[in-house]
Amino acid sequence: GCILDGKLYPFGEIARTENCFRCSCSKDAMRCCSIFHTPIGYDKENCKIVFNEKSCNYDVLQISDPSKECLVYSRV
């Protein structure tokens, strides 16, 4: 298997790691890519980004009322 962040994963495709990555594990290497997209286009003065480990995505929330989401124009 392959070790990522101290955890052993089996050979083959890994749909989602504990750190929100999709990986392929072979005897030669482990290749991973993130399954989340970072928001870059939003109101940075009135909103903040918070990583949601459950959904493996960033929530963009109002600073004044974190129960309300902000509009996101773009993600990378």
C-alpha angles and dihedrals in degrees: 000000000000131000120223120174090345095307124114116229125189124248113273134041120343111199095197133001124203088263095053100260131132110222144182115212121198134160089261103045150340116239121191140177130186120257093206133076123220116231113235103161110065140101099287093185096057103025139058133199121235124184112235107208092190095059096027091231141100119260115209108212136181112257092217093049115017090189088073125073125224127227112262117207099187144000134196 
